[in-house]
PDB file of C-alpha atoms in Angstrom:
ATOM      1  CA  MET V   1     -46.203 102.390  -3.504  1.00 44.00           C
ATOM      2  CA  LEU V   2     -47.758 105.045  -6.290  1.00 45.00           C
ATOM      3  CA  GLY V   3     -44.758 104.501  -8.355  1.00 47.00           C
ATOM      4  CA  SER V   4     -45.259 100.583  -8.520  1.00 46.00           C
ATOM      5  CA  ALA V   5     -48.681 100.886  -9.811  1.00 46.00           C
ATOM      6  CA  GLU V   6     -47.762 103.426 -12.554  1.00 50.00           C
ATOM      7  CA  SER V   7     -44.967 101.292 -13.774  1.00 52.00           C
ATOM      8  CA  SER V   8     -47.555  97.971 -13.875  1.00 57.00           C
ATOM      9  CA  GLY V   9     -50.014 100.174 -15.692  1.00 62.00           C
ATOM     10  CA  GLY V  10     -47.369 100.923 -18.459  1.00 69.00           C
ATOM     11  CA  ALA V  11     -46.249  97.370 -18.599  1.00 76.00           C
ATOM     12  CA  SER V  12     -50.317  96.368 -19.375  1.00 83.00           C
ATOM     13  CA  SER V  13     -50.552  98.792 -21.951  1.00 86.00           C
ATOM     14  CA  ILE V  14     -47.250  97.713 -23.834  1.00 87.00           C
ATOM     15  CA  PHE V  15     -48.728  93.811 -23.401  1.00 87.00           C
ATOM     16  CA  SER V  16     -52.101  95.245 -24.750  1.00 87.00           C
ATOM     17  CA  LEU V  17     -50.847  96.925 -27.902  1.00 87.00           C
ATOM     18  CA  GLY V  18     -48.414  93.407 -28.095  1.00 86.00           C
ATOM     19  CA  LEU V  19     -51.397  91.467 -28.093  1.00 87.00           C
ATOM     20  CA  LEU V  20     -53.256  93.695 -30.786  1.00 88.00           C
ATOM     21  CA  LEU V  21     -50.591  93.485 -33.471  1.00 87.00           C
ATOM     22  CA  LEU V  22     -50.264  89.765 -32.773  1.00 89.00           C
ATOM     23  CA  VAL V  23     -53.799  89.355 -33.814  1.00 88.00           C
ATOM     24  CA  PRO V  24     -53.590  90.121 -37.454  1.00 87.00           C
ATOM     25  CA  PHE V  25     -50.118  88.565 -37.942  1.00 86.00           C
ATOM     26  CA  GLY V  26     -51.746  85.343 -36.128  1.00 86.00           C
ATOM     27  CA  MET V  27     -54.598  85.570 -39.025  1.00 85.00           C
ATOM     28  CA  TYR V  28     -52.474  86.244 -41.726  1.00 85.00           C
ATOM     29  CA  PHE V  29     -50.057  83.056 -41.104  1.00 84.00           C
ATOM     30  CA  PHE V  30     -53.110  80.818 -40.030  1.00 86.00           C
ATOM     31  CA  MET V  31     -56.089  82.138 -42.778  1.00 88.00           C
ATOM     32  CA  ILE V  32     -54.883  83.968 -45.059  1.00 89.00           C
ATOM     33  CA  ARG V  33     -51.530  82.600 -46.470  1.00 89.00           C
ATOM     34  CA  PRO V  34     -52.674  78.843 -46.441  1.00 90.00           C
ATOM     35  CA  GLN V  35     -55.946  80.120 -48.401  1.00 91.00           C
ATOM     36  CA  ARG V  36     -53.483  81.943 -50.970  1.00 93.00           C
ATOM     37  CA  ARG V  37     -51.350  78.293 -51.258  1.00 93.00           C
ATOM     38  CA  LYS V  38     -54.262  76.418 -51.702  1.00 92.00           C
ATOM     39  CA  MET V  39     -55.534  78.882 -54.716  1.00 92.00           C
ATOM     40  CA  ARG V  40     -52.108  79.130 -56.059  1.00 94.00           C
ATOM     41  CA  GLU V  41     -52.011  75.168 -56.395  1.00 93.00           C
ATOM     42  CA  GLN V  42     -55.506  75.120 -58.136  1.00 91.00           C
ATOM     43  CA  GLN V  43     -54.499  77.458 -60.462  1.00 90.00           C
ATOM     44  CA  GLU V  44     -51.378  75.548 -61.489  1.00 91.00           C
ATOM     45  CA  LEU V  45     -53.580  72.026 -61.972  1.00 90.00           C
ATOM     46  CA  GLN V  46     -55.989  74.120 -64.038  1.00 88.00           C
ATOM     47  CA  ALA V  47     -53.184  75.389 -66.123  1.00 88.00           C
ATOM     48  CA  ALA V  48     -51.564  71.974 -66.383  1.00 90.00           C
ATOM     49  CA  LEU V  49     -55.026  70.258 -67.690  1.00 90.00           C
ATOM     50  CA  GLY V  50     -55.210  68.832 -71.355  1.00 90.00           C
ATOM     51  CA  VAL V  51     -57.102  66.799 -73.345  1.00 92.00           C
ATOM     52  CA  GLY V  52     -57.608  63.228 -71.894  1.00 91.00           C
ATOM     53  CA  ASP V  53     -57.478  64.431 -68.541  1.00 92.00           C
ATOM     54  CA  GLU V  54     -59.975  62.877 -66.242  1.00 95.00           C
ATOM     55  CA  VAL V  55     -61.347  65.764 -63.637  1.00 95.00           C
ATOM     56  CA  VAL V  56     -64.208  66.330 -61.460  1.00 95.00           C
ATOM     57  CA  THR V  57     -65.997  69.603 -61.701  1.00 94.00           C
ATOM     58  CA  THR V  58     -66.495  72.022 -58.378  1.00 93.00           C
ATOM     59  CA  SER V  59     -70.533  70.401 -59.013  1.00 94.00           C
ATOM     60  CA  GLY V  60     -69.400  66.785 -58.594  1.00 94.00           C
ATOM     61  CA  ILE V  61     -69.610  66.167 -62.326  1.00 95.00           C
ATOM     62  CA  PHE V  62     -67.273  63.597 -63.366  1.00 96.00           C
ATOM     63  CA  GLY V  63     -65.610  63.449 -66.866  1.00 95.00           C
ATOM     64  CA  THR V  64     -62.878  63.561 -69.708  1.00 95.00           C
ATOM     65  CA  ILE V  65     -61.569  66.484 -71.433  1.00 94.00           C
ATOM     66  CA  THR V  66     -62.127  65.786 -74.983  1.00 94.00           C
ATOM     67  CA  GLY V  67     -61.338  69.667 -76.057  1.00 92.00           C
ATOM     68  CA  GLU V  68     -60.381  73.043 -75.258  1.00 91.00           C
ATOM     69  CA  ASP V  69     -62.735  75.840 -76.312  1.00 87.00           C
ATOM     70  CA  GLY V  70     -60.465  78.926 -75.771  1.00 85.00           C
ATOM     71  CA  ASP V  71     -58.285  79.839 -73.154  1.00 85.00           C
ATOM     72  CA  SER V  72     -60.830  79.614 -70.507  1.00 88.00           C
ATOM     73  CA  ARG V  73     -63.283  76.693 -71.654  1.00 93.00           C
ATOM     74  CA  PHE V  74     -62.990  72.841 -71.845  1.00 93.00           C
ATOM     75  CA  TRP V  75     -65.215  70.316 -73.721  1.00 95.00           C
ATOM     76  CA  LEU V  76     -65.961  67.613 -71.053  1.00 95.00           C
ATOM     77  CA  GLU V  77     -67.494  63.685 -72.058  1.00 95.00           C
ATOM     78  CA  ILE V  78     -69.610  62.677 -69.046  1.00 94.00           C
ATOM     79  CA  ASP V  79     -71.161  59.840 -70.738  1.00 94.00           C
ATOM     80  CA  ASP V  80     -70.878  58.222 -74.363  1.00 93.00           C
ATOM     81  CA  ASP V  81     -71.519  60.664 -76.896  1.00 91.00           C
ATOM     82  CA  VAL V  82     -72.248  63.361 -74.102  1.00 94.00           C
ATOM     83  CA  GLN V  83     -70.440  66.305 -73.804  1.00 95.00           C
ATOM     84  CA  ILE V  84     -70.679  69.638 -72.165  1.00 95.00           C
ATOM     85  CA  ARG V  85     -68.977  73.013 -72.226  1.00 95.00           C
ATOM     86  CA  ILE V  86     -67.372  74.072 -68.945  1.00 94.00           C
ATOM     87  CA  ALA V  87     -65.175  76.704 -67.633  1.00 94.00           C
ATOM     88  CA  ARG V  88     -61.773  76.273 -66.850  1.00 91.00           C
ATOM     89  CA  ALA V  89     -62.222  77.499 -63.291  1.00 91.00           C
ATOM     90  CA  ALA V  90     -64.902  74.734 -62.731  1.00 92.00           C
ATOM     91  CA  ILE V  91     -62.516  72.077 -62.621  1.00 93.00           C
ATOM     92  CA  GLN V  92     -61.882  71.167 -59.129  1.00 92.00           C
ATOM     93  CA  GLY V  93     -59.235  68.056 -59.842  1.00 92.00           C
ATOM     94  CA  ARG V  94     -57.881  65.567 -61.427  1.00 92.00           C
ATOM     95  CA  VAL V  95     -59.522  61.924 -61.089  1.00 91.00           C
ATOM     96  CA  SER V  96     -56.843  59.206 -60.684  1.00 83.00           C
ATOM     97  CA  PRO V  97     -57.989  55.874 -61.357  1.00 75.00           C
ATOM     98  CA  ASP V  98     -56.980  54.625 -57.599  1.00 73.00           C
ATOM     99  CA  ASP V  99     -60.043  57.164 -56.640  1.00 61.00           C
ATOM    100  CA  ASP V 100     -62.475  55.317 -58.932  1.00 56.00           C
ATOM    101  CA  ASP V 101     -61.511  51.828 -57.280  1.00 55.00           C
ATOM    102  CA  ASP V 102     -62.041  53.025 -54.010  1.00 53.00           C
ATOM    103  CA  GLU V 103     -65.822  54.674 -54.646  1.00 53.00           C
ATOM    104  CA  THR V 104     -66.736  51.138 -56.257  1.00 48.00           C
ATOM    105  CA  ALA V 105     -65.334  49.133 -53.234  1.00 47.00           C
ATOM    106  CA  ASP V 106     -67.014  51.462 -50.684  1.00 52.00           C
ATOM    107  CA  THR V 107     -70.049  50.878 -53.194  1.00 49.00           C
ATOM    108  CA  ASP V 108     -69.787  47.313 -52.917  1.00 53.00           C
ATOM    109  CA  ALA V 109     -69.458  47.129 -48.991  1.00 52.00           C
ATOM    110  CA  ASP V 110     -72.767  49.483 -48.461  1.00 57.00           C
ATOM    111  CA  ALA V 111     -74.574  47.196 -50.812  1.00 51.00           C
ATOM    112  CA  ALA V 112     -73.333  43.853 -48.970  1.00 50.00           C
ATOM    113  CA  SER V 113     -74.140  45.295 -45.766  1.00 52.00           C
ATOM    114  CA  ALA V 114     -77.955  46.281 -46.953  1.00 50.00           C
ATOM    115  CA  GLU V 115     -78.347  42.710 -48.071  1.00 52.00           C
ATOM    116  CA  ALA V 116     -77.468  41.414 -44.308  1.00 52.00           C
ATOM    117  CA  ASP V 117     -79.565  43.647 -43.020  1.00 51.00           C
TER     118      ASP V 117
END
């Protein structure tokens, strides 16, 4: 009887050790690895940008790249004859023409529902 109590205690400690080792591996595969992939994709996007690309910045400013100012900065035209200089890292993504159409359709639908009320 005493021998069975000791063996279950040993199995319990092995299980606890396995669980302790499993947690860091789980964190790596569910948190760190996807974040690294996302960061790599963002860096590839920023490296591929060029003059004429329509982009959105991390602060939500939409514009067209009109020039490069060194390796780490762009000139961004945000309105007719209005340009700002931004860091390459501040660009969140490209804007496709389909995105603009969807936003316009959403705005029109919201306006129509507001008029109906």
